[in-house]
PDB file of C-alpha atoms and ligand atoms in Angstrom:
ATOM      1  CA  MET A1409       2.441  26.760 -16.234  1.00 50.00           C
ATOM      2  CA  PRO A1410       2.962  30.926 -15.669  1.00 49.00           C
ATOM      3  CA  SER A1411       5.430  32.084 -18.737  1.00 56.00           C
ATOM      4  CA  SER A1412       7.979  32.838 -15.893  1.00 69.00           C
ATOM      5  CA  PRO A1413       7.350  29.755 -13.096  1.00 84.00           C
ATOM      6  CA  LEU A1414       8.015  30.630  -9.702  1.00 96.00           C
ATOM      7  CA  PRO A1415      11.341  29.704  -7.536  1.00 98.00           C
ATOM      8  CA  GLY A1416      11.139  26.688  -5.736  1.00 98.00           C
ATOM      9  CA  LEU A1417      11.441  22.900  -5.805  1.00 98.00           C
ATOM     10  CA  TYR A1418       9.787  20.875  -8.791  1.00 98.00           C
ATOM     11  CA  ILE A1419       9.321  17.166  -8.616  1.00 98.00           C
ATOM     12  CA  VAL A1420       9.219  15.810 -11.658  1.00 98.00           C
ATOM     13  CA  ALA A1421       8.460  12.319 -12.852  1.00 98.00           C
ATOM     14  CA  THR A1422      10.119  10.905 -16.052  1.00 98.00           C
ATOM     15  CA  PRO A1423       9.400   7.732 -18.259  1.00 98.00           C
ATOM     16  CA  ILE A1424       9.845   4.129 -16.805  1.00 98.00           C
ATOM     17  CA  GLY A1425      10.718   3.055 -20.410  1.00 97.00           C
ATOM     18  CA  ASN A1426       8.471   4.856 -22.695  1.00 98.00           C
ATOM     19  CA  LEU A1427       9.724   8.438 -23.874  1.00 97.00           C
ATOM     20  CA  GLY A1428       6.022   9.337 -25.249  1.00 97.00           C
ATOM     21  CA  ASP A1429       5.287   9.489 -21.287  1.00 98.00           C
ATOM     22  CA  VAL A1430       7.032  12.680 -20.986  1.00 98.00           C
ATOM     23  CA  SER A1431       4.236  15.103 -20.206  1.00 98.00           C
ATOM     24  CA  THR A1432       3.819  18.691 -21.715  1.00 97.00           C
ATOM     25  CA  ARG A1433       4.167  19.981 -17.889  1.00 97.00           C
ATOM     26  CA  ALA A1434       7.273  17.766 -17.473  1.00 98.00           C
ATOM     27  CA  ARG A1435       8.987  19.276 -20.622  1.00 98.00           C
ATOM     28  CA  GLU A1436       8.092  22.425 -20.041  1.00 98.00           C
ATOM     29  CA  VAL A1437       9.196  22.566 -16.067  1.00 98.00           C
ATOM     30  CA  LEU A1438      12.236  20.906 -17.228  1.00 98.00           C
ATOM     31  CA  LEU A1439      12.829  23.298 -19.884  1.00 98.00           C
ATOM     32  CA  SER A1440      12.680  25.939 -17.176  1.00 97.00           C
ATOM     33  CA  ALA A1441      15.202  24.362 -14.789  1.00 98.00           C
ATOM     34  CA  ASP A1442      17.980  26.421 -13.332  1.00 98.00           C
ATOM     35  CA  VAL A1443      19.254  23.437 -12.240  1.00 98.00           C
ATOM     36  CA  ILE A1444      18.062  19.764 -12.555  1.00 98.00           C
ATOM     37  CA  ALA A1445      18.945  17.604  -9.302  1.00 98.00           C
ATOM     38  CA  CYS A1446      19.047  13.729 -10.301  1.00 98.00           C
ATOM     39  CA  GLU A1447      20.648  10.504  -9.205  1.00 96.00           C
ATOM     40  CA  ASP A1448      22.988   9.894 -11.928  1.00 96.00           C
ATOM     41  CA  THR A1449      23.892  12.436 -14.373  1.00 97.00           C
ATOM     42  CA  ARG A1450      24.766  10.570 -17.208  1.00 98.00           C
ATOM     43  CA  VAL A1451      21.530   8.800 -17.100  1.00 98.00           C
ATOM     44  CA  THR A1452      19.338  12.263 -16.695  1.00 98.00           C
ATOM     45  CA  GLY A1453      21.628  13.473 -19.265  1.00 98.00           C
ATOM     46  CA  HIS A1454      20.760  10.933 -21.778  1.00 98.00           C
ATOM     47  CA  LEU A1455      17.001  11.301 -21.278  1.00 98.00           C
ATOM     48  CA  LEU A1456      17.431  15.149 -21.613  1.00 98.00           C
ATOM     49  CA  HIS A1457      19.421  14.450 -24.704  1.00 98.00           C
ATOM     50  CA  LEU A1458      16.615  11.955 -26.295  1.00 97.00           C
ATOM     51  CA  ILE A1459      13.848  14.724 -25.254  1.00 97.00           C
ATOM     52  CA  GLY A1460      16.049  17.945 -26.804  1.00 97.00           C
ATOM     53  CA  ILE A1461      16.484  19.503 -23.473  1.00 98.00           C
ATOM     54  CA  LYS A1462      19.751  20.783 -22.451  1.00 97.00           C
ATOM     55  CA  ARG A1463      19.998  22.291 -18.328  1.00 98.00           C
ATOM     56  CA  PRO A1464      22.682  21.808 -15.914  1.00 98.00           C
ATOM     57  CA  LEU A1465      22.767  18.885 -13.710  1.00 98.00           C
ATOM     58  CA  LEU A1466      24.016  18.231 -10.254  1.00 97.00           C
ATOM     59  CA  ARG A1467      23.918  14.996  -8.697  1.00 96.00           C
ATOM     60  CA  HIS A1468      21.894  14.589  -5.512  1.00 93.00           C
ATOM     61  CA  ASP A1469      20.477  11.678  -3.586  1.00 84.00           C
ATOM     62  CA  ASP A1470      19.722  11.222   0.011  1.00 80.00           C
ATOM     63  CA  HIS A1471      22.951  10.540   1.136  1.00 84.00           C
ATOM     64  CA  ALA A1472      24.357  13.774   0.103  1.00 85.00           C
ATOM     65  CA  ASP A1473      25.611  15.566   3.116  1.00 89.00           C
ATOM     66  CA  ASP A1474      23.622  18.199   5.246  1.00 92.00           C
ATOM     67  CA  ALA A1475      25.645  20.790   3.784  1.00 94.00           C
ATOM     68  CA  ALA A1476      24.903  19.848   0.076  1.00 95.00           C
ATOM     69  CA  ARG A1477      21.155  19.719   0.776  1.00 96.00           C
ATOM     70  CA  ALA A1478      21.027  23.255   2.349  1.00 97.00           C
ATOM     71  CA  ARG A1479      22.772  24.776  -0.584  1.00 97.00           C
ATOM     72  CA  LEU A1480      20.350  23.342  -3.117  1.00 97.00           C
ATOM     73  CA  VAL A1481      17.436  24.713  -0.580  1.00 98.00           C
ATOM     74  CA  GLU A1482      19.460  28.014  -0.708  1.00 98.00           C
ATOM     75  CA  ARG A1483      19.104  28.124  -4.647  1.00 98.00           C
ATOM     76  CA  MET A1484      15.477  27.650  -4.146  1.00 98.00           C
ATOM     77  CA  ALA A1485      14.837  30.858  -2.840  1.00 98.00           C
ATOM     78  CA  ASP A1486      15.425  32.249  -6.253  1.00 97.00           C
ATOM     79  CA  GLU A1487      15.909  29.553  -8.736  1.00 98.00           C
ATOM     80  CA  ARG A1488      14.033  26.820  -9.903  1.00 98.00           C
ATOM     81  CA  VAL A1489      15.296  23.551  -8.681  1.00 98.00           C
ATOM     82  CA  VAL A1490      13.729  20.427 -10.348  1.00 98.00           C
ATOM     83  CA  LEU A1491      14.293  16.980  -8.817  1.00 98.00           C
ATOM     84  CA  VAL A1492      14.001  13.657 -10.873  1.00 98.00           C
ATOM     85  CA  CYS A1493      15.077  10.325 -10.490  1.00 98.00           C
ATOM     86  CA  ASP A1494      16.619   7.927 -13.103  1.00 97.00           C
ATOM     87  CA  ALA A1495      13.117   6.811 -13.889  1.00 98.00           C
ATOM     88  CA  GLY A1496       9.460   7.273 -12.774  1.00 98.00           C
ATOM     89  CA  THR A1497       8.484   9.298  -9.860  1.00 98.00           C
ATOM     90  CA  PRO A1498      11.110  10.653  -7.270  1.00 98.00           C
ATOM     91  CA  LEU A1499      10.682   9.769  -4.060  1.00 97.00           C
ATOM     92  CA  ILE A1500       8.931   6.490  -4.762  1.00 98.00           C
ATOM     93  CA  SER A1501      11.676   3.595  -3.838  1.00 97.00           C
ATOM     94  CA  ASP A1502      14.122   6.641  -5.071  1.00 96.00           C
ATOM     95  CA  PRO A1503      15.734   9.655  -3.249  1.00 95.00           C
ATOM     96  CA  GLY A1504      14.021  12.918  -2.507  1.00 96.00           C
ATOM     97  CA  TYR A1505      12.370  13.046   0.711  1.00 94.00           C
ATOM     98  CA  ARG A1506      15.055  14.711   2.874  1.00 95.00           C
ATOM     99  CA  LEU A1507      15.108  17.511   0.259  1.00 96.00           C
ATOM    100  CA  VAL A1508      11.360  18.133   0.170  1.00 97.00           C
ATOM    101  CA  ARG A1509      11.297  17.953   3.715  1.00 97.00           C
ATOM    102  CA  ASP A1510      14.083  20.552   4.306  1.00 97.00           C
ATOM    103  CA  ALA A1511      12.610  22.672   1.334  1.00 98.00           C
ATOM    104  CA  ARG A1512       9.245  22.816   3.176  1.00 98.00           C
ATOM    105  CA  ALA A1513      10.796  23.682   6.484  1.00 98.00           C
ATOM    106  CA  ALA A1514      12.769  26.528   4.905  1.00 98.00           C
ATOM    107  CA  GLY A1515       9.325  27.630   3.462  1.00 98.00           C
ATOM    108  CA  ARG A1516      10.403  27.221  -0.202  1.00 98.00           C
ATOM    109  CA  MET A1517       7.651  26.536  -2.613  1.00 98.00           C
ATOM    110  CA  VAL A1518       7.161  22.861  -3.319  1.00 98.00           C
ATOM    111  CA  THR A1519       5.297  21.326  -6.471  1.00 98.00           C
ATOM    112  CA  SER A1520       5.133  17.814  -7.939  1.00 98.00           C
ATOM    113  CA  ILE A1521       4.565  17.195 -11.638  1.00 98.00           C
ATOM    114  CA  PRO A1522       2.902  13.731 -11.584  1.00 98.00           C
ATOM    115  CA  GLY A1523       3.429  11.173 -14.273  1.00 98.00           C
ATOM    116  CA  PRO A1524       4.735   7.429 -14.800  1.00 98.00           C
ATOM    117  CA  CYS A1525       5.338   5.415 -11.547  1.00 98.00           C
ATOM    118  CA  ALA A1526       5.911   1.697 -11.707  1.00 98.00           C
ATOM    119  CA  ALA A1527       3.834   0.768  -8.753  1.00 98.00           C
ATOM    120  CA  ILE A1528       0.836   2.542  -9.746  1.00 98.00           C
ATOM    121  CA  THR A1529       1.289   1.290 -13.428  1.00 98.00           C
ATOM    122  CA  GLY A1530       1.351  -2.552 -12.213  1.00 98.00           C
ATOM    123  CA  LEU A1531      -1.209  -2.282 -10.114  1.00 98.00           C
ATOM    124  CA  THR A1532      -3.564  -0.984 -12.655  1.00 98.00           C
ATOM    125  CA  LEU A1533      -2.820  -3.928 -14.604  1.00 98.00           C
ATOM    126  CA  ALA A1534      -2.931  -6.756 -12.506  1.00 98.00           C
ATOM    127  CA  GLY A1535      -6.617  -7.100 -12.201  1.00 98.00           C
ATOM    128  CA  LEU A1536      -6.404  -7.170  -8.359  1.00 98.00           C
ATOM    129  CA  PRO A1537      -8.453  -5.269  -6.030  1.00 98.00           C
ATOM    130  CA  THR A1538      -7.034  -1.434  -5.883  1.00 97.00           C
ATOM    131  CA  ASP A1539      -9.391  -0.096  -3.021  1.00 97.00           C
ATOM    132  CA  ARG A1540      -6.680  -0.595  -0.523  1.00 98.00           C
ATOM    133  CA  PHE A1541      -3.194  -1.187  -1.170  1.00 98.00           C
ATOM    134  CA  LEU A1542       0.066  -1.050   0.061  1.00 98.00           C
ATOM    135  CA  PHE A1543       3.341  -0.377  -1.525  1.00 98.00           C
ATOM    136  CA  ALA A1544       5.993  -1.957   0.027  1.00 98.00           C
ATOM    137  CA  GLY A1545       8.909  -1.423  -2.146  1.00 98.00           C
ATOM    138  CA  PHE A1546      11.836  -3.501  -2.306  1.00 98.00           C
ATOM    139  CA  LEU A1547      12.043  -6.419   0.216  1.00 98.00           C
ATOM    140  CA  PRO A1548      15.406  -7.040   2.002  1.00 97.00           C
ATOM    141  CA  ALA A1549      17.567  -9.323  -0.137  1.00 93.00           C
ATOM    142  CA  LYS A1550      18.730 -11.833   2.593  1.00 95.00           C
ATOM    143  CA  ALA A1551      16.004 -14.561   3.267  1.00 95.00           C
ATOM    144  CA  LYS A1552      15.418 -14.109   7.085  1.00 96.00           C
ATOM    145  CA  ALA A1553      15.049 -10.400   6.913  1.00 97.00           C
ATOM    146  CA  ARG A1554      12.735 -11.240   3.703  1.00 97.00           C
ATOM    147  CA  ASP A1555      10.931 -13.975   5.752  1.00 97.00           C
ATOM    148  CA  GLU A1556      10.176 -11.296   8.489  1.00 97.00           C
ATOM    149  CA  ALA A1557       9.414  -8.527   6.194  1.00 98.00           C
ATOM    150  CA  ILE A1558       6.633 -11.117   4.602  1.00 97.00           C
ATOM    151  CA  ALA A1559       5.306 -11.958   7.926  1.00 96.00           C
ATOM    152  CA  GLU A1560       4.777  -8.236   8.787  1.00 97.00           C
ATOM    153  CA  LEU A1561       2.851  -8.050   5.719  1.00 97.00           C
ATOM    154  CA  ALA A1562       0.629 -11.161   5.878  1.00 95.00           C
ATOM    155  CA  GLY A1563      -2.099  -9.639   8.114  1.00 93.00           C
ATOM    156  CA  ILE A1564      -2.691  -6.568   5.914  1.00 96.00           C
ATOM    157  CA  ARG A1565      -6.131  -6.531   4.179  1.00 96.00           C
ATOM    158  CA  ALA A1566      -4.927  -4.961   1.084  1.00 98.00           C
ATOM    159  CA  SER A1567      -2.952  -5.739  -2.229  1.00 98.00           C
ATOM    160  CA  LEU A1568       0.790  -5.590  -1.768  1.00 98.00           C
ATOM    161  CA  VAL A1569       2.995  -3.853  -4.289  1.00 98.00           C
ATOM    162  CA  LEU A1570       6.536  -4.769  -4.458  1.00 98.00           C
ATOM    163  CA  TYR A1571       9.471  -4.025  -6.511  1.00 98.00           C
ATOM    164  CA  GLU A1572      11.829  -6.709  -7.430  1.00 97.00           C
ATOM    165  CA  SER A1573      14.457  -7.640  -9.978  1.00 95.00           C
ATOM    166  CA  GLY A1574      14.496 -10.616 -12.211  1.00 94.00           C
ATOM    167  CA  GLN A1575      17.619 -12.057 -10.814  1.00 93.00           C
ATOM    168  CA  ARG A1576      15.366 -12.766  -7.629  1.00 95.00           C
ATOM    169  CA  LEU A1577      12.259 -12.888  -8.874  1.00 97.00           C
ATOM    170  CA  GLY A1578      11.682 -16.582  -8.264  1.00 96.00           C
ATOM    171  CA  PRO A1579      13.074 -17.016  -4.649  1.00 96.00           C
ATOM    172  CA  CYS A1580      10.889 -13.671  -3.614  1.00 97.00           C
ATOM    173  CA  LEU A1581       7.708 -15.631  -5.317  1.00 98.00           C
ATOM    174  CA  ALA A1582       8.671 -18.661  -3.253  1.00 97.00           C
ATOM    175  CA  ALA A1583       8.970 -16.606  -0.028  1.00 97.00           C
ATOM    176  CA  LEU A1584       5.573 -15.013  -0.855  1.00 98.00           C
ATOM    177  CA  ALA A1585       4.028 -18.128  -1.421  1.00 96.00           C
ATOM    178  CA  ALA A1586       5.307 -19.522   1.496  1.00 96.00           C
ATOM    179  CA  GLY A1587       4.859 -16.445   3.877  1.00 96.00           C
ATOM    180  CA  LEU A1588       1.088 -15.422   2.619  1.00 97.00           C
ATOM    181  CA  GLY A1589      -0.370 -18.774   0.918  1.00 94.00           C
ATOM    182  CA  GLU A1590      -2.189 -19.163  -2.157  1.00 93.00           C
ATOM    183  CA  ARG A1591      -3.263 -15.658  -3.060  1.00 97.00           C
ATOM    184  CA  ASP A1592      -3.782 -14.489  -6.273  1.00 98.00           C
ATOM    185  CA  ALA A1593      -0.899 -12.188  -7.716  1.00 98.00           C
ATOM    186  CA  ALA A1594       0.704 -10.716 -10.935  1.00 98.00           C
ATOM    187  CA  VAL A1595       4.018 -10.461 -12.126  1.00 98.00           C
ATOM    188  CA  ALA A1596       4.043  -7.220 -14.437  1.00 98.00           C
ATOM    189  CA  ARG A1597       7.268  -6.629 -16.276  1.00 98.00           C
ATOM    190  CA  GLU A1598       8.871  -3.997 -18.723  1.00 98.00           C
ATOM    191  CA  LEU A1599       5.947  -1.996 -18.270  1.00 98.00           C
ATOM    192  CA  THR A1600       5.636   0.762 -21.123  1.00 98.00           C
ATOM    193  CA  LYS A1601       8.151  -0.955 -22.822  1.00 97.00           C
ATOM    194  CA  LEU A1602       8.151  -3.118 -26.174  1.00 96.00           C
ATOM    195  CA  HIS A1603       8.175  -6.351 -23.990  1.00 95.00           C
ATOM    196  CA  GLU A1604       5.556  -5.348 -21.525  1.00 97.00           C
ATOM    197  CA  GLU A1605       3.827  -8.421 -19.913  1.00 97.00           C
ATOM    198  CA  CYS A1606       1.526  -9.231 -16.830  1.00 98.00           C
ATOM    199  CA  VAL A1607       1.524 -12.512 -15.807  1.00 98.00           C
ATOM    200  CA  THR A1608      -1.325 -13.576 -13.412  1.00 98.00           C
ATOM    201  CA  GLY A1609      -1.759 -16.555 -11.215  1.00 98.00           C
ATOM    202  CA  THR A1610      -1.160 -17.708  -7.728  1.00 97.00           C
ATOM    203  CA  LEU A1611       1.644 -17.018  -5.563  1.00 97.00           C
ATOM    204  CA  GLY A1612       2.384 -20.646  -5.824  1.00 96.00           C
ATOM    205  CA  THR A1613       1.745 -21.254  -9.594  1.00 97.00           C
ATOM    206  CA  LEU A1614       3.891 -17.902 -10.167  1.00 98.00           C
ATOM    207  CA  ALA A1615       6.616 -19.227  -7.660  1.00 97.00           C
ATOM    208  CA  ALA A1616       6.726 -22.255  -9.743  1.00 96.00           C
ATOM    209  CA  ARG A1617       6.715 -20.455 -13.234  1.00 97.00           C
ATOM    210  CA  TYR A1618       9.786 -18.528 -12.050  1.00 96.00           C
ATOM    211  CA  ALA A1619      11.503 -21.054 -10.082  1.00 94.00           C
ATOM    212  CA  ASP A1620      14.299 -21.421 -12.794  1.00 92.00           C
ATOM    213  CA  ASP A1621      13.638 -18.498 -14.619  1.00 90.00           C
ATOM    214  CA  LYS A1622      15.562 -15.201 -14.070  1.00 91.00           C
ATOM    215  CA  PRO A1623      13.477 -12.841 -16.688  1.00 94.00           C
ATOM    216  CA  LYS A1624      15.244  -9.762 -17.901  1.00 93.00           C
ATOM    217  CA  GLY A1625      14.029  -6.176 -17.298  1.00 93.00           C
ATOM    218  CA  GLU A1626      12.095  -4.560 -14.273  1.00 95.00           C
ATOM    219  CA  ILE A1627       9.575  -5.948 -12.150  1.00 98.00           C
ATOM    220  CA  VAL A1628       6.608  -5.178 -10.022  1.00 98.00           C
ATOM    221  CA  ILE A1629       4.670  -7.951  -8.288  1.00 98.00           C
ATOM    222  CA  ILE A1630       1.236  -7.301  -7.054  1.00 98.00           C
ATOM    223  CA  VAL A1631      -0.273  -9.718  -4.498  1.00 98.00           C
ATOM    224  CA  GLY A1632      -3.808  -9.626  -3.794  1.00 98.00           C
ATOM    225  CA  PRO A1633      -5.411  -9.009  -0.355  1.00 97.00           C
ATOM    226  CA  PRO A1634      -6.136 -12.242   2.133  1.00 95.00           C
ATOM    227  CA  ALA A1635      -9.610 -13.733   1.570  1.00 89.00           C
ATOM    228  CA  ALA A1636     -11.775 -12.776   3.828  1.00 71.00           C
ATOM    229  CA  VAL A1637     -12.031 -14.618   7.366  1.00 51.00           C
ATOM    230  CA  ALA A1638     -15.162 -16.737   6.847  1.00 45.00           C
ATOM    231  CA  PRO A1639     -17.065 -15.924  10.426  1.00 47.00           C
ATOM    232  CA  ALA A1640     -16.437 -18.434  13.009  1.00 52.00           C
ATOM    233  CA  THR A1641     -19.064 -21.489  13.032  1.00 60.00           C
ATOM    234  CA  HIS A1642     -19.528 -23.240  16.216  1.00 66.00           C
ATOM    235  CA  ASP A1643     -21.608 -26.066  16.788  1.00 77.00           C
ATOM    236  CA  ASP A1644     -24.577 -26.174  19.340  1.00 82.00           C
ATOM    237  CA  ALA A1645     -22.713 -27.888  22.042  1.00 80.00           C
ATOM    238  CA  ALA A1646     -20.305 -25.099  21.961  1.00 76.00           C
ATOM    239  CA  VAL A1647     -22.855 -22.729  21.904  1.00 76.00           C
ATOM    240  CA  ASP A1648     -24.661 -24.387  24.675  1.00 83.00           C
ATOM    241  CA  ALA A1649     -21.411 -24.617  26.864  1.00 76.00           C
ATOM    242  CA  ALA A1650     -20.997 -20.957  26.666  1.00 74.00           C
ATOM    243  CA  LEU A1651     -24.704 -19.967  27.317  1.00 81.00           C
ATOM    244  CA  LEU A1652     -24.914 -22.388  30.277  1.00 85.00           C
ATOM    245  CA  ASN A1653     -21.956 -20.784  31.977  1.00 70.00           C
ATOM    246  CA  ALA A1654     -23.183 -17.128  30.954  1.00 71.00           C
ATOM    247  CA  LEU A1655     -26.612 -18.080  32.455  1.00 85.00           C
ATOM    248  CA  THR A1656     -25.492 -18.706  35.836  1.00 77.00           C
ATOM    249  CA  ASP A1657     -25.543 -15.124  36.544  1.00 78.00           C
ATOM    250  CA  ALA A1658     -27.687 -13.531  33.776  1.00 81.00           C
ATOM    251  CA  PRO A1659     -31.277 -13.880  32.205  1.00 87.00           C
ATOM    252  CA  PRO A1660     -31.726 -15.729  29.026  1.00 91.00           C
ATOM    253  CA  ALA A1661     -31.761 -12.398  26.828  1.00 89.00           C
ATOM    254  CA  ARG A1662     -28.768 -10.903  28.529  1.00 82.00           C
ATOM    255  CA  ALA A1663     -26.643 -14.492  28.222  1.00 71.00           C
ATOM    256  CA  ALA A1664     -27.583 -14.601  24.529  1.00 77.00           C
ATOM    257  CA  LYS A1665     -26.328 -11.419  23.941  1.00 72.00           C
ATOM    258  CA  THR A1666     -22.929 -11.801  25.689  1.00 65.00           C
ATOM    259  CA  VAL A1667     -22.426 -15.402  24.090  1.00 60.00           C
ATOM    260  CA  ALA A1668     -23.920 -14.129  20.771  1.00 60.00           C
ATOM    261  CA  ALA A1669     -21.370 -11.089  20.784  1.00 53.00           C
ATOM    262  CA  SER A1670     -18.210 -13.352  22.145  1.00 54.00           C
ATOM    263  CA  LEU A1671     -18.826 -16.426  19.469  1.00 55.00           C
ATOM    264  CA  GLY A1672     -19.537 -14.054  16.745  1.00 59.00           C
ATOM    265  CA  ILE A1673     -22.990 -15.789  16.201  1.00 68.00           C
ATOM    266  CA  PRO A1674     -26.692 -14.364  15.800  1.00 77.00           C
ATOM    267  CA  ARG A1675     -28.322 -13.219  18.872  1.00 78.00           C
ATOM    268  CA  GLU A1676     -31.372 -14.895  17.696  1.00 85.00           C
ATOM    269  CA  ARG A1677     -29.568 -18.295  17.468  1.00 88.00           C
ATOM    270  CA  ALA A1678     -28.154 -17.945  21.123  1.00 79.00           C
ATOM    271  CA  TYR A1679     -31.540 -16.576  22.395  1.00 89.00           C
ATOM    272  CA  ALA A1680     -33.345 -19.717  21.191  1.00 89.00           C
ATOM    273  CA  ARG A1681     -30.843 -21.798  22.864  1.00 90.00           C
ATOM    274  CA  ALA A1682     -30.951 -20.177  25.718  1.00 85.00           C
ATOM    275  CA  LEU A1683     -34.552 -20.321  26.243  1.00 91.00           C
ATOM    276  CA  ALA A1684     -34.579 -24.235  25.407  1.00 90.00           C
ATOM    277  CA  LEU A1685     -31.618 -24.715  28.334  1.00 90.00           C
ATOM    278  CA  THR A1686     -33.793 -22.729  31.000  1.00 90.00           C
ATOM    279  CA  GLY A1687     -36.978 -24.801  29.244  1.00 88.00           C
ATOM    280  CA  LYS A1688     -38.770 -21.485  28.739  1.00 84.00           C
ATOM    281  CA  ALA A1689     -38.928 -22.615  24.746  1.00 76.00           C
TER     282      ALA A1689
HETATM  283  N1  SAM B2291      10.746   5.573  -8.748  1.00 66.37           N
HETATM  284  C1  SAM B2291      10.409   4.705  -9.652  1.00 66.37           C
HETATM  285  C2  SAM B2291       8.843   4.465  -9.916  1.00 66.37           C
HETATM  286  O1  SAM B2291       8.104   5.761  -9.748  1.00 66.37           O
HETATM  287  O2  SAM B2291       8.404   3.299 -10.300  1.00 66.37           O
HETATM  288  C3  SAM B2291      10.880   3.363  -9.129  1.00 66.37           C
HETATM  289  C4  SAM B2291      12.360   3.220  -8.730  1.00 66.37           C
HETATM  290  S1  SAM B2291      13.054   1.744  -8.158  1.00 66.37           S
HETATM  291  C5  SAM B2291      14.535   2.382  -7.922  1.00 66.37           C
HETATM  292  C6  SAM B2291      13.057   0.692  -9.593  1.00 66.37           C
HETATM  293  C7  SAM B2291      12.178  -0.417  -9.627  1.00 66.37           C
HETATM  294  O3  SAM B2291      11.106  -0.022 -10.043  1.00 66.37           O
HETATM  295  C8  SAM B2291      12.511  -1.517 -10.370  1.00 66.37           C
HETATM  296  O4  SAM B2291      13.683  -2.296 -10.054  1.00 66.37           O
HETATM  297  C9  SAM B2291      11.295  -2.338 -10.960  1.00 66.37           C
HETATM  298  O5  SAM B2291      10.778  -2.879  -9.970  1.00 66.37           O
HETATM  299  C10 SAM B2291      10.423  -1.056 -10.799  1.00 66.37           C
HETATM  300  N2  SAM B2291      10.430  -0.514 -12.310  1.00 66.37           N
HETATM  301  C11 SAM B2291      10.964   0.350 -13.002  1.00 66.37           C
HETATM  302  N3  SAM B2291      10.527   0.555 -13.911  1.00 66.37           N
HETATM  303  C12 SAM B2291      10.135  -0.384 -14.347  1.00 66.37           C
HETATM  304  C13 SAM B2291       9.342  -0.989 -15.602  1.00 66.37           C
HETATM  305  N4  SAM B2291       9.189  -0.314 -16.640  1.00 66.37           N
HETATM  306  N5  SAM B2291       8.404  -2.170 -15.611  1.00 66.37           N
HETATM  307  C14 SAM B2291       8.361  -2.707 -14.257  1.00 66.37           C
HETATM  308  N6  SAM B2291       8.943  -2.477 -12.943  1.00 66.37           N
HETATM  309  C15 SAM B2291       9.715  -1.322 -13.185  1.00 66.37           C
END
């Protein structure tokens, strides 16, 4: 950080439970803020009190009217506006994207001070593939809308990361098990806090475990990707039928190539059968 930081918008991640996770840079930026835009002034005021910082607070969320947002963007011309949420990384299932959009459109300096995020913390704990993941936030609360959302997620070849409350954990896991099948999954709870835990199992076993249990605290559900679809197996009769059709207007090599591609079988196998069917084997 330069000693006199530039005016603009600073997006600052704050702890998701453990105060030790306030980074040095987050502290410096908070200290130098002209105003801290937050979801709830009591929640952020309490955090600042705990870490010994006192700066002006302003309530701001994505429902703020255009005029309120415009005033904040105007202030960024010569003031340091810091955006925080109640806990974790702003904009991740939290307000802020409209403010960032408008600040960018107005040509303001925008920077992000990374830090805690429950989705990433849960994902790293789960022991599930992390090379591709989809963060889906909170599923809808109503069963029908939730089932539709799960159906949309079913075909995605990636781990899924979801936020959920303890109250709704059981029904949510049951719906995930019904819609996604027996995938490996994890329930990560109270991350970075005293009672942090990460329970792993298949969706079915987790749904059974939490069927009558409404655990306290905050929860991230991580679901592993769908199993790779096994290559289609076709018996000789099916291959022969397709080849006989293809051989009506193509020589064995071309018919074999066509059938191999359409059935997803090795070309050599199709060619060997094509030769046998045409008496050239
Ligand atoms: N912006 C936040 C972030 O970066 O993680 C998330 C805000 S979202 C409104 C709150 C949800 O995040 C909670 O309902 C829970 O699903 C998840 N969450 C937040 N803190 C958590 C924690 N310490 N352990 C597990 N999940 C947490």
